[in-house]
Coordinates of C-alpha atoms in Angstrom, one line a residue:
Chain S
M1 CA -48.9 6.1 -10.1
Q2 CA -46.9 3.4 -8.4
K3 CA -47.9 4.8 -5.0
G4 CA -51.6 4.5 -6.0
I5 CA -51.1 0.8 -7.0
F6 CA -49.4 0.1 -3.8
F7 CA -52.2 1.5 -1.7
L8 CA -54.7 -0.3 -3.9
L9 CA -53.0 -3.6 -3.2
I10 CA -53.0 -2.9 0.5
A11 CA -56.7 -2.2 0.5
V12 CA -57.5 -5.3 -1.5
F13 CA -55.3 -7.4 0.9
S14 CA -57.1 -5.9 3.9
I15 CA -60.5 -6.6 2.6
A16 CA -59.5 -10.2 1.7
L17 CA -58.2 -10.7 5.3
S18 CA -61.4 -9.4 6.8
W19 CA -63.4 -11.9 4.8
Y20 CA -61.2 -14.8 5.8
E21 CA -62.4 -17.0 8.7
P22 CA -60.2 -19.7 10.1
P23 CA -61.9 -23.2 10.1
A24 CA -63.9 -23.4 13.4
A25 CA -62.4 -25.7 15.9
L26 CA -65.2 -27.9 17.1
M27 CA -63.2 -29.2 20.0
Q28 CA -60.6 -27.0 21.6
E29 CA -57.8 -28.6 23.7
E30 CA -58.8 -26.7 26.8
L31 CA -62.4 -27.9 26.6
L32 CA -63.4 -30.0 29.7
V33 CA -63.9 -33.7 29.0
A34 CA -67.1 -33.7 31.0
E35 CA -68.6 -30.9 28.9
V36 CA -67.8 -32.8 25.7
L37 CA -69.3 -35.9 27.1
E38 CA -72.5 -33.9 27.9
Q39 CA -72.6 -32.5 24.4
L40 CA -72.4 -36.0 23.1
G41 CA -75.5 -36.9 25.2
E42 CA -73.9 -38.4 28.3
A43 CA -75.9 -37.7 31.5
P44 CA -74.4 -34.8 33.5
L45 CA -72.2 -35.9 36.4
P46 CA -73.9 -35.6 39.8
H47 CA -71.3 -33.5 41.5
K48 CA -71.7 -30.2 39.6
P49 CA -71.5 -27.3 42.1
D50 CA -74.7 -25.6 43.2
T51 CA -73.6 -22.1 42.4
S52 CA -77.0 -20.7 43.3
L53 CA -75.9 -20.9 47.0
A54 CA -74.8 -17.4 48.2
G55 CA -71.1 -17.3 48.9
V56 CA -70.0 -20.2 46.6
S57 CA -66.9 -19.4 44.7
V58 CA -64.0 -21.0 43.0
A59 CA -61.6 -18.8 45.0
K60 CA -63.0 -20.1 48.3
G61 CA -62.8 -23.7 47.1
R62 CA -59.2 -23.1 46.0
D63 CA -58.4 -21.7 49.5
L64 CA -60.0 -24.6 51.2
V65 CA -58.1 -27.2 49.1
K66 CA -54.7 -25.5 49.2
R67 CA -54.7 -23.7 52.6
G68 CA -57.3 -25.7 54.5
S69 CA -59.3 -22.6 55.2
P70 CA -62.2 -20.8 53.3
G71 CA -60.3 -17.5 53.4
G72 CA -61.4 -14.5 55.3
P73 CA -63.2 -15.2 58.6
G74 CA -63.6 -19.0 58.9
G75 CA -61.7 -21.7 60.7
M76 CA -59.4 -24.3 59.4
V77 CA -61.0 -27.5 58.3
S78 CA -58.2 -29.4 59.9
P79 CA -55.4 -28.2 62.1
H80 CA -53.2 -31.0 60.9
F81 CA -53.6 -31.4 57.1
T82 CA -54.6 -29.6 54.0
C83 CA -55.7 -31.5 50.9
L84 CA -52.2 -30.9 49.5
A85 CA -50.7 -33.2 52.1
C86 CA -51.9 -36.2 50.3
H87 CA -53.2 -35.0 46.9
N88 CA -51.7 -33.1 44.0
V89 CA -53.9 -30.5 42.3
E90 CA -51.9 -30.9 39.1
R91 CA -52.0 -33.9 36.9
D92 CA -49.6 -36.4 38.3
E93 CA -50.2 -39.4 36.1
P94 CA -48.8 -39.9 32.6
T95 CA -51.6 -42.3 31.5
L96 CA -54.6 -41.4 33.7
S97 CA -55.0 -45.1 34.3
F98 CA -53.7 -45.3 37.9
D99 CA -52.0 -48.6 37.3
N100 CA -48.3 -47.8 37.0
P101 CA -46.8 -46.2 40.1
Q102 CA -43.3 -46.3 38.7
E103 CA -44.4 -44.3 35.7
R104 CA -46.2 -41.9 38.0
L105 CA -43.0 -41.5 40.1
E106 CA -40.9 -40.6 37.1
Y107 CA -43.7 -38.2 35.8
V108 CA -43.9 -36.3 39.1
A109 CA -40.1 -36.1 39.5
E110 CA -39.9 -34.6 36.0
K111 CA -42.6 -32.1 36.8
D112 CA -41.1 -31.4 40.3
L113 CA -44.2 -32.5 42.0
P114 CA -44.5 -34.5 45.3
F115 CA -45.2 -38.2 45.0
L116 CA -48.2 -38.7 47.3
P117 CA -50.3 -41.5 48.7
G118 CA -53.6 -40.0 47.5
T119 CA -54.8 -39.8 43.9
A120 CA -54.5 -36.4 42.3
L121 CA -57.5 -34.0 42.6
Y122 CA -56.8 -33.1 39.1
G123 CA -59.5 -34.9 37.2
A124 CA -61.4 -35.9 40.4
V125 CA -64.6 -34.6 38.9
N126 CA -64.3 -37.1 36.0
R127 CA -64.3 -40.0 38.4
T128 CA -67.5 -41.8 39.5
R129 CA -66.2 -44.1 42.2
F130 CA -64.1 -43.1 45.3
Y131 CA -62.5 -44.8 48.3
N132 CA -62.3 -48.0 46.2
G133 CA -61.0 -51.4 46.9
D134 CA -59.5 -52.0 50.3
Y135 CA -60.4 -48.6 51.7
E136 CA -63.4 -50.4 53.2
K137 CA -61.0 -52.3 55.4
K138 CA -59.8 -49.0 56.8
Y139 CA -63.0 -47.0 57.0
G140 CA -65.7 -49.7 57.2
D141 CA -69.2 -48.6 56.5
L142 CA -68.1 -45.0 56.2
V143 CA -67.1 -45.7 52.6
K144 CA -70.6 -46.9 51.6
N145 CA -71.9 -43.4 51.0
A146 CA -68.6 -42.1 49.8
R147 CA -68.1 -44.7 47.1
H148 CA -70.5 -43.2 44.6
S149 CA -70.6 -39.6 45.7
L150 CA -67.8 -37.1 45.4
R151 CA -69.5 -34.9 47.9
E152 CA -69.6 -37.6 50.5
S153 CA -66.1 -38.6 49.8
I154 CA -64.8 -35.1 50.3
Q155 CA -66.7 -35.0 53.6
L156 CA -65.2 -38.3 54.6
C157 CA -61.8 -36.9 53.7
A158 CA -62.3 -33.8 55.7
I159 CA -63.5 -35.6 58.8
E160 CA -61.6 -38.8 58.9
C161 CA -58.5 -38.5 56.6
S162 CA -57.6 -35.0 57.6
Q163 CA -59.0 -35.4 61.2
G164 CA -60.9 -32.2 60.8
R165 CA -64.4 -30.8 60.8
P166 CA -67.2 -31.3 58.2
L167 CA -67.5 -28.8 55.4
D168 CA -70.6 -26.7 55.4
A169 CA -72.8 -26.5 52.2
V170 CA -71.1 -23.3 50.9
E171 CA -67.6 -24.7 51.5
M172 CA -68.6 -28.0 49.9
E173 CA -70.0 -26.4 46.7
S174 CA -67.0 -24.1 46.6
V175 CA -64.6 -27.0 46.7
L176 CA -66.5 -28.7 43.9
A177 CA -66.5 -25.4 41.9
Y178 CA -62.7 -25.4 42.2
L179 CA -62.4 -29.1 41.4
W180 CA -64.3 -28.5 38.2
T181 CA -61.7 -26.0 37.1
I182 CA -59.1 -28.8 37.4
G183 CA -61.2 -31.4 35.6
L184 CA -59.6 -33.3 32.7
K185 CA -59.2 -31.4 29.5
I186 CA -59.5 -32.8 26.0
D187 CA -55.7 -32.2 25.7
D188 CA -55.1 -34.6 28.6
L189 CA -56.4 -37.5 26.6
A190 CA -53.7 -37.3 24.0
L191 CA -56.1 -38.1 21.2
D192 CA -54.6 -38.8 17.7
K193 CA -56.0 -37.0 14.7
T194 CA -58.4 -39.9 13.7
A195 CA -59.9 -40.0 17.2
Q196 CA -60.3 -36.2 17.3
E197 CA -62.0 -36.3 13.9
R198 CA -64.4 -39.0 15.1
I199 CA -65.3 -37.1 18.1
E200 CA -65.6 -33.8 16.2
A201 CA -67.9 -35.5 13.7
A202 CA -70.1 -36.8 16.5
L203 CA -70.2 -33.4 18.0
A204 CA -71.3 -31.9 14.7
G205 CA -74.1 -34.5 14.5
Q206 CA -72.4 -36.4 11.7
G207 CA -71.0 -39.4 13.7
D208 CA -71.8 -42.0 16.3
P209 CA -72.1 -40.2 19.7
E210 CA -72.1 -43.5 21.6
A211 CA -68.9 -44.5 20.0
A212 CA -67.4 -41.1 20.7
I213 CA -68.3 -41.4 24.3
R214 CA -66.7 -44.8 24.5
L215 CA -63.6 -43.5 22.8
I216 CA -63.2 -40.7 25.3
K217 CA -63.9 -42.8 28.3
S218 CA -61.3 -45.4 27.2
R219 CA -58.6 -42.7 27.7
Y220 CA -58.9 -42.3 31.5
A221 CA -59.9 -44.4 34.5
T222 CA -63.0 -43.3 36.3
A223 CA -61.9 -45.0 39.6
A224 CA -58.5 -45.4 41.2
P225 CA -58.0 -48.9 42.6
A226 CA -56.6 -49.4 46.1
T227 CA -55.1 -52.7 47.3
F228 CA -53.7 -52.9 50.8
V229 CA -50.8 -55.2 51.2
E230 CA -48.7 -56.5 54.1
P231 CA -45.1 -55.8 54.9
P232 CA -42.7 -58.6 53.9
K233 CA -42.9 -61.7 56.1
D234 CA -39.2 -61.4 56.8
R235 CA -38.3 -57.8 57.3
K236 CA -34.6 -58.5 57.2
E237 CA -34.9 -60.0 53.8
G238 CA -37.5 -57.6 52.6
Y239 CA -39.7 -58.1 49.6
P240 CA -38.4 -60.6 47.0
V241 CA -37.2 -58.4 44.1
A242 CA -34.5 -59.0 41.6
E243 CA -32.5 -55.9 42.3
A244 CA -33.1 -52.7 44.1
D245 CA -32.4 -49.3 42.5
A246 CA -31.1 -46.7 45.0
A247 CA -31.5 -43.9 42.5
N248 CA -35.2 -44.7 42.2
G249 CA -35.3 -44.9 46.0
R250 CA -34.0 -41.4 46.2
L251 CA -36.9 -40.1 44.1
I252 CA -39.3 -41.7 46.6
Y253 CA -37.5 -40.4 49.6
E254 CA -37.2 -36.8 48.4
N255 CA -40.6 -36.6 46.6
S256 CA -42.6 -38.6 49.1
C257 CA -41.1 -39.0 52.5
L258 CA -39.7 -35.5 52.8
H259 CA -43.0 -34.0 51.5
C260 CA -44.5 -34.6 55.0
H261 CA -41.5 -35.3 57.3
E262 CA -39.1 -32.5 56.3
N263 CA -39.2 -30.0 59.1
K264 CA -42.3 -31.8 60.4
R265 CA -44.4 -30.2 57.7
Y266 CA -47.3 -32.6 58.4
A267 CA -45.7 -35.3 60.6
F268 CA -44.4 -35.6 64.1
F269 CA -41.3 -37.5 63.0
R270 CA -38.7 -35.2 61.5
L271 CA -36.6 -36.4 58.5
D272 CA -34.0 -34.7 56.4
K273 CA -31.3 -35.5 54.0
S274 CA -28.6 -36.0 56.6
R275 CA -27.1 -39.3 57.5
F276 CA -28.6 -39.0 61.0
S277 CA -32.1 -39.6 59.4
H278 CA -30.9 -42.4 57.1
R279 CA -29.0 -44.3 59.9
Q280 CA -32.1 -44.1 62.1
L281 CA -34.4 -45.4 59.4
K282 CA -31.9 -48.1 58.5
K283 CA -31.7 -49.3 62.0
H284 CA -35.4 -49.7 62.2
I285 CA -36.0 -51.4 58.8
P286 CA -36.2 -55.0 60.2
R287 CA -38.0 -54.1 63.4
Y288 CA -41.7 -54.2 64.2
T289 CA -41.9 -50.5 65.2
R290 CA -43.5 -47.4 63.7
Y291 CA -40.1 -46.3 62.6
S292 CA -39.7 -49.2 60.2
I293 CA -40.4 -48.2 56.6
Y294 CA -42.2 -51.5 56.0
Q295 CA -44.5 -50.9 58.9
V296 CA -45.4 -47.3 58.1
I297 CA -45.7 -47.7 54.4
R298 CA -47.9 -50.7 54.4
Y299 CA -49.9 -50.0 57.6
G300 CA -49.5 -46.3 58.2
T301 CA -49.7 -45.0 61.7
S302 CA -52.5 -44.2 64.1
P303 CA -53.3 -40.8 65.4
V304 CA -51.5 -39.9 68.6
P305 CA -53.9 -39.1 71.4
G306 CA -54.4 -35.4 71.7
K307 CA -52.4 -34.9 68.4
R308 CA -54.6 -36.4 65.8
S309 CA -52.5 -36.3 62.7
Y310 CA -51.2 -39.7 61.4
M311 CA -49.6 -41.3 58.4
P312 CA -51.8 -42.9 55.7
N313 CA -50.6 -46.2 54.3
Y314 CA -49.4 -46.6 50.7
T315 CA -51.5 -49.0 48.6
M316 CA -49.9 -51.3 46.1
E317 CA -51.1 -49.0 43.3
K318 CA -49.2 -46.1 44.8
L319 CA -46.0 -47.9 45.8
T320 CA -45.0 -51.4 44.6
H321 CA -42.9 -53.8 46.5
Q322 CA -40.1 -53.1 44.1
M323 CA -40.3 -49.4 44.9
V324 CA -40.2 -50.1 48.6
E325 CA -37.1 -52.1 48.2
D326 CA -35.6 -49.2 46.1
L327 CA -36.3 -46.9 49.0
R328 CA -34.6 -49.3 51.4
A329 CA -31.6 -49.5 49.1
Y330 CA -31.3 -45.7 49.0
I331 CA -31.7 -45.4 52.8
E332 CA -29.0 -48.1 53.4
L333 CA -26.7 -46.6 50.9
R334 CA -27.0 -43.1 52.4
A335 CA -26.6 -44.5 55.9
G336 CA -23.3 -45.9 54.8
G337 CA -22.2 -42.6 53.4
G338 CA -22.8 -43.4 49.8
T339 CA -24.9 -41.7 47.1
P340 CA -26.8 -43.3 44.3
G341 CA -24.4 -43.9 41.5
E342 CA -21.9 -45.4 43.9
K343 CA -24.0 -48.5 44.2
E344 CA -21.6 -50.5 42.0
K345 CA -18.8 -49.7 44.5
G346 CA -20.6 -51.8 47.0
I347 CA -21.1 -49.0 49.6
Chain M
M1 CA -32.5 9.7 64.6
D2 CA -29.9 6.9 64.3
R3 CA -32.3 4.6 66.0
I4 CA -35.1 5.4 63.5
A5 CA -32.7 4.9 60.6
F6 CA -31.6 1.5 62.1
L7 CA -35.3 0.5 62.5
L8 CA -36.1 1.6 58.9
L9 CA -33.1 -0.4 57.6
L10 CA -34.1 -3.5 59.6
S11 CA -37.7 -3.2 58.3
F12 CA -36.5 -2.9 54.8
C13 CA -34.2 -5.9 55.1
W14 CA -37.0 -7.9 56.6
L15 CA -39.5 -6.9 53.9
A16 CA -37.0 -7.8 51.2
N17 CA -36.4 -11.1 52.9
S18 CA -40.1 -11.8 53.3
L19 CA -41.0 -10.8 49.7
S20 CA -38.5 -13.3 48.3
A21 CA -39.4 -15.9 50.9
Q22 CA -41.4 -18.2 48.6
E23 CA -38.5 -18.6 46.3
K24 CA -36.0 -19.7 48.9
A25 CA -35.2 -23.0 50.5
Y26 CA -34.5 -22.5 54.2
T27 CA -32.3 -24.3 56.6
H28 CA -34.5 -26.0 59.2
T29 CA -33.9 -27.1 62.8
T30 CA -30.9 -25.0 63.7
F31 CA -32.0 -26.0 67.2
K32 CA -34.6 -28.6 68.0
D33 CA -36.4 -26.5 70.6
R34 CA -37.1 -22.9 71.2
R35 CA -34.9 -22.9 74.3
V36 CA -31.5 -24.3 74.5
I37 CA -31.0 -24.7 78.2
N38 CA -31.2 -21.3 79.8
T39 CA -31.2 -19.1 76.7
Q40 CA -33.8 -18.9 74.0
S41 CA -33.0 -20.3 70.6
V42 CA -33.7 -18.7 67.2
E43 CA -36.5 -21.2 66.6
T44 CA -40.1 -20.3 66.5
L45 CA -43.1 -22.5 66.8
G46 CA -45.0 -22.2 63.5
K47 CA -48.4 -20.8 62.8
R48 CA -51.3 -22.0 64.9
R49 CA -49.2 -24.2 67.1
L50 CA -49.5 -24.2 70.9
D51 CA -46.7 -25.4 73.0
V52 CA -47.6 -26.2 76.6
R53 CA -44.4 -26.4 78.7
I54 CA -43.4 -27.4 82.1
S55 CA -39.7 -26.8 83.0
H56 CA -38.2 -27.9 86.3
R57 CA -34.9 -27.1 88.0
F58 CA -34.1 -29.3 91.0
G59 CA -32.0 -28.3 93.9
D60 CA -28.2 -28.3 94.2
F61 CA -26.7 -31.7 93.0
A62 CA -23.9 -31.5 95.6
G63 CA -22.3 -29.0 97.9
D64 CA -23.8 -27.7 101.2
N65 CA -27.4 -27.9 100.0
G66 CA -27.2 -31.1 97.9
G67 CA -25.9 -34.6 98.2
W68 CA -27.6 -37.5 99.9
P69 CA -29.8 -35.4 102.3
T70 CA -31.7 -34.0 99.4
L71 CA -31.2 -37.1 97.1
Y72 CA -28.8 -35.0 95.0
G73 CA -31.2 -32.1 94.7
L74 CA -34.1 -34.2 93.5
E75 CA -36.1 -33.5 96.6
N76 CA -35.9 -29.7 96.1
A77 CA -37.4 -27.5 93.4
S78 CA -35.3 -24.4 92.7
D79 CA -37.6 -23.1 90.0
I80 CA -40.6 -24.3 88.0
L81 CA -42.0 -22.9 84.8
I82 CA -45.6 -23.6 83.7
G83 CA -47.1 -21.9 80.7
A84 CA -47.7 -21.9 77.0
E85 CA -46.4 -20.3 73.8
Y86 CA -48.4 -19.8 70.7
G87 CA -47.3 -19.3 67.1
L88 CA -49.2 -16.3 65.6
T89 CA -47.4 -16.7 62.3
N90 CA -44.5 -19.0 61.2
S91 CA -42.1 -16.3 62.5
I92 CA -43.8 -14.8 65.5
D93 CA -44.6 -16.4 68.8
V94 CA -46.1 -15.0 72.0
G95 CA -46.0 -16.8 75.4
L96 CA -47.2 -16.5 78.9
F97 CA -45.4 -18.4 81.7
R98 CA -45.5 -18.5 85.4
T99 CA -42.2 -19.1 87.2
K100 CA -41.6 -19.4 90.9
G101 CA -38.6 -17.1 90.8
A102 CA -35.3 -18.4 92.2
G103 CA -32.6 -15.8 91.8
A104 CA -30.8 -14.4 94.8
M105 CA -28.1 -12.0 95.7
P106 CA -24.8 -13.4 97.2
D107 CA -25.9 -12.2 100.6
G108 CA -29.1 -14.3 100.3
T109 CA -31.4 -11.4 99.5
S110 CA -34.0 -12.9 97.2
G111 CA -34.8 -11.6 93.7
L112 CA -38.4 -11.1 92.5
R113 CA -40.7 -14.0 93.2
Q114 CA -44.1 -15.4 91.9
L115 CA -43.4 -14.2 88.4
I116 CA -45.7 -13.8 85.4
N117 CA -43.5 -13.7 82.3
G118 CA -44.8 -12.5 78.9
T119 CA -42.6 -13.3 75.9
A120 CA -42.6 -12.3 72.3
K121 CA -40.3 -13.7 69.6
W122 CA -39.9 -12.6 66.1
R123 CA -37.7 -14.5 63.6
I124 CA -36.6 -11.7 61.4
F125 CA -34.3 -13.5 59.0
R126 CA -33.9 -17.2 58.2
Q127 CA -30.7 -18.9 57.1
T128 CA -31.1 -20.1 53.5
A129 CA -29.9 -23.4 52.0
D130 CA -28.1 -21.5 49.2
G131 CA -26.2 -19.3 51.6
S132 CA -27.7 -16.0 50.5
M133 CA -28.7 -15.5 54.1
P134 CA -26.0 -17.2 56.3
F135 CA -27.7 -16.7 59.6
T136 CA -31.1 -16.9 61.3
I137 CA -31.8 -13.8 63.3
T138 CA -34.5 -13.7 65.9
A139 CA -35.5 -10.9 68.4
V140 CA -36.8 -11.9 71.7
G141 CA -38.5 -9.8 74.3
L142 CA -39.5 -10.7 77.9
A143 CA -41.5 -8.7 80.4
T144 CA -41.6 -10.1 84.0
L145 CA -44.1 -9.1 86.6
S146 CA -43.8 -10.1 90.2
T147 CA -47.1 -10.9 91.8
A148 CA -45.6 -11.4 95.2
K149 CA -47.3 -9.8 98.2
K150 CA -46.1 -6.3 99.0
A151 CA -43.8 -6.2 102.1
E152 CA -45.2 -3.1 103.8
S153 CA -42.8 -3.1 106.7
N154 CA -39.5 -3.8 105.0
E155 CA -38.4 -0.9 102.7
S156 CA -35.0 -2.5 102.0
S157 CA -36.7 -5.6 100.5
L158 CA -37.3 -5.9 96.7
N159 CA -40.8 -6.8 97.7
S160 CA -41.5 -3.4 99.1
F161 CA -42.6 -2.4 95.6
P162 CA -42.8 1.4 96.2
T163 CA -44.8 1.7 92.9
F164 CA -46.4 -1.0 90.7
A165 CA -43.7 -0.4 88.1
H166 CA -41.2 -1.8 90.6
R167 CA -42.6 -5.2 90.1
M168 CA -41.4 -5.2 86.6
A169 CA -38.2 -6.4 84.9
Y170 CA -37.4 -6.7 81.2
N171 CA -35.0 -8.5 78.9
G172 CA -34.4 -8.1 75.2
Q173 CA -32.1 -10.2 73.0
L174 CA -31.1 -10.4 69.4
L175 CA -30.2 -14.0 68.6
I176 CA -27.9 -14.8 65.7
A177 CA -27.5 -18.4 64.8
R178 CA -26.0 -20.5 62.0
K179 CA -26.4 -24.2 61.3
F180 CA -23.0 -25.2 59.9
S181 CA -24.0 -28.8 59.2
P182 CA -26.7 -31.3 60.2
G183 CA -24.5 -32.0 63.2
F184 CA -23.4 -28.6 64.4
S185 CA -25.2 -25.3 65.1
L186 CA -23.9 -22.2 66.9
Q187 CA -25.7 -19.1 68.3
L188 CA -24.8 -15.8 69.8
G189 CA -27.1 -13.4 71.5
P190 CA -26.4 -9.9 72.7
G191 CA -29.0 -8.8 75.2
Y192 CA -30.0 -6.2 77.7
T193 CA -31.8 -6.8 81.0
Y194 CA -33.4 -4.0 83.0
R195 CA -34.9 -4.3 86.4
N196 CA -36.9 -1.4 87.6
L197 CA -36.1 -2.1 91.3
V198 CA -32.8 -3.5 92.4
P199 CA -31.1 -4.3 95.7
F200 CA -29.1 -1.3 97.2
G201 CA -25.9 -0.6 95.2
D202 CA -26.8 -2.9 92.3
E203 CA -27.2 -1.7 88.7
N204 CA -30.6 -1.6 86.9
G205 CA -29.4 -2.3 83.4
I206 CA -27.1 -5.1 82.4
F207 CA -25.8 -5.9 79.0
S208 CA -25.1 -9.6 78.3
L209 CA -23.9 -11.9 75.6
S210 CA -25.1 -15.5 75.4
G211 CA -23.6 -18.3 73.4
A212 CA -25.2 -21.7 72.6
A213 CA -24.3 -24.7 70.6
R214 CA -25.8 -28.0 69.5
I215 CA -23.9 -31.1 68.5
Q216 CA -26.0 -33.9 67.0
L217 CA -24.6 -37.3 67.8
T218 CA -27.3 -39.5 66.2
K219 CA -30.8 -38.9 64.9
V220 CA -32.1 -39.3 68.5
F221 CA -29.3 -38.0 70.7
G222 CA -27.7 -34.5 70.7
I223 CA -25.7 -32.4 73.1
V224 CA -26.6 -28.8 73.8
A225 CA -24.8 -26.2 75.9
D226 CA -25.2 -22.5 76.6
V227 CA -23.7 -19.7 78.6
T228 CA -24.7 -16.1 79.3
V229 CA -22.0 -13.6 80.2
P230 CA -23.4 -10.5 82.0
F231 CA -21.2 -7.4 81.2
S232 CA -21.2 -6.2 84.7
E233 CA -17.9 -5.8 86.6
R234 CA -19.5 -7.1 89.7
R235 CA -21.0 -10.2 88.1
L236 CA -17.8 -11.2 86.4
D237 CA -15.9 -11.2 89.7
N238 CA -16.4 -14.5 91.5
E239 CA -15.1 -12.9 94.7
Q240 CA -18.3 -10.9 94.8
G241 CA -20.3 -14.1 94.8
F242 CA -21.7 -14.0 91.3
Y243 CA -21.1 -16.7 88.7
I244 CA -21.7 -17.0 85.0
P245 CA -24.8 -19.1 84.3
W246 CA -24.1 -22.0 81.9
G247 CA -25.6 -25.3 81.3
I248 CA -25.1 -28.5 79.3
G249 CA -27.8 -31.0 78.3
L250 CA -28.7 -34.1 76.5
E251 CA -31.4 -33.9 73.9
I252 CA -33.4 -37.0 73.1
E253 CA -35.7 -36.7 70.1
T254 CA -38.6 -39.2 70.1
G255 CA -41.2 -39.4 67.4
G256 CA -43.4 -36.8 69.0
H257 CA -41.2 -34.4 70.8
V258 CA -37.8 -33.5 72.1
F259 CA -37.0 -34.5 75.6
Q260 CA -34.1 -32.7 77.3
V261 CA -32.1 -33.5 80.5
N262 CA -29.7 -30.8 81.5
F263 CA -27.4 -29.6 84.2
T264 CA -26.9 -25.9 85.0
N265 CA -25.7 -23.7 87.8
A266 CA -28.6 -21.2 87.1
T267 CA -31.2 -21.6 89.8
A268 CA -33.8 -19.6 87.9
I269 CA -35.4 -20.2 84.5
M270 CA -36.2 -16.8 83.0
E271 CA -33.6 -14.3 81.8
T272 CA -34.8 -11.5 84.1
D273 CA -34.0 -13.9 86.9
Y274 CA -30.9 -15.9 86.1
I275 CA -28.9 -13.2 84.3
P276 CA -28.7 -10.8 87.3
Y277 CA -29.1 -13.4 90.1
T278 CA -26.9 -16.5 89.4
T279 CA -24.8 -17.0 92.5
A280 CA -24.4 -20.8 92.4
D281 CA -20.9 -22.2 91.5
W282 CA -20.4 -25.4 89.5
G283 CA -17.2 -25.8 91.5
D284 CA -19.1 -26.1 94.7
G285 CA -21.4 -28.7 93.3
A286 CA -24.1 -26.1 93.1
F287 CA -25.5 -27.2 89.8
R288 CA -28.8 -28.9 89.3
L289 CA -30.7 -31.3 87.1
G290 CA -33.3 -29.8 85.0
F291 CA -35.8 -31.0 82.4
T292 CA -38.6 -29.7 80.2
I293 CA -41.8 -31.4 79.2
S294 CA -43.2 -29.8 76.1
R295 CA -46.3 -30.8 74.2
I296 CA -47.2 -29.1 70.9
F297 CA -50.8 -29.0 69.7
N298 CA -52.0 -28.0 66.2
L299 CA -54.9 -25.6 66.6

């Protein structure tokens, strides 16, 4: 008798379970921000990939971005750089606002990512302006077409920034297809419960879609500003900052300088963690040479004839004067045999 | 059978090293160039890189053939290398070089001349930063072909080339190096040189051991030195007119490349030439200035 009741309870419980449906999530965290905006009535972004072209694939785009080659038969876009030389494909900004390089440095250091002069490709499809601000000073009229077109800006990057060849149509659409896989997700916007409910309501046709669109767009920048700045007037004195932090400089040296210069990964000039490198850099700090950190950070370097890779400059939005002085403090400390933490000993 | 077992073991070790490659941090720049002075180094070029090289060995600095009459050897060219090397992968290079050929027997009989040298280099293991692999090990192979005109009337000359194969000579080395610190690297290289045709009474095969070191003084300046000891009773006896080839050089690293100025008693540049045929003595002032111009292109 007891056995019968037991099986009856199991059966009732199973039937109850089969009837239960969890509340439908209108907006999942992995949903692309661009798709949500479209559902809310926003016009589709112009850089959606044309997947009707034969041969277009996310895998090909990923290979082009990460390895510089479309995979299989096909030449390298650039013999000098891949996109990863200057851009992360992971999120590398804590706020998505592109206005606090120090926060960005701490964020990438925590995530074990490089700290790069280019804006992350993660979320690139959510932007509407490219090569902003002072990039016109560097590329002149070339930025006119690129400013409002992701396709044109990718092409400019392939030809000018990476000193390579233009992408063909299939390659371009493949890169876009890949970039759409690393577009901003709803989860990236760190929405609180109230904001989520407002958006979900708008998606369900019960709220104000315009307000929901404004709310979403207020959580990320659609353009990364770029301000070119000069080296300090007096390179012996450096930039006027209150105090330099060598430990912060170490993060810049290891996550930024060594990304390209360690074992000449992308650069001609080799750097490592030895005192030889730090002494050499220290010696050139006050000089007007391409080995001066002030010179190369703020002006970059030009391509060497016959060997066309070069160093891009760091804008103010990517490296502040304070951070440059932190880097200098670290280099000078290491050149003297010290390590960050020993600063107070006056080494 | 033993050889097959050894090769299988080597392949297994290489495969194991390769499979775990992405997880490891490697030690870089054990040497700054792929040649030390005379000997090869464990370094390889890197994938899709082309290195165009010109190496030059001047004449004797002093002694009977040097000094003021030749402006301390600067007006003579003992040997000249022109060619290129290409990185098929990050660990495998192939190269093709023309050298003049400069080796000679103590009696003045010349070695092979007008040489085309094909090289292949495979970095099998890389020293890791965590010490799990303490050495970088690289295998180097060299095949030399003399393109000199056949000397029909002189059967005692090397240039008589009874068959085409007699134009050939080979060298193989296994280079084992360790970077002890940013300032000091050391390399040893057991090798074997085989010449298909040798002067009367000479030996075809010669085992050798090379040693090389780099001492970094500053970021820009470093000192390198190397020596190759041929295990040949005749060649270790100075009375017979042979001398151990060794050299010392100053490396200057500029932003773009490494420039090296060196002095060596070896007259020739390639292993098949200088290992069997070094007859110049430092003590007699028979050493020479040498330099290499190297330009690397990303392709």
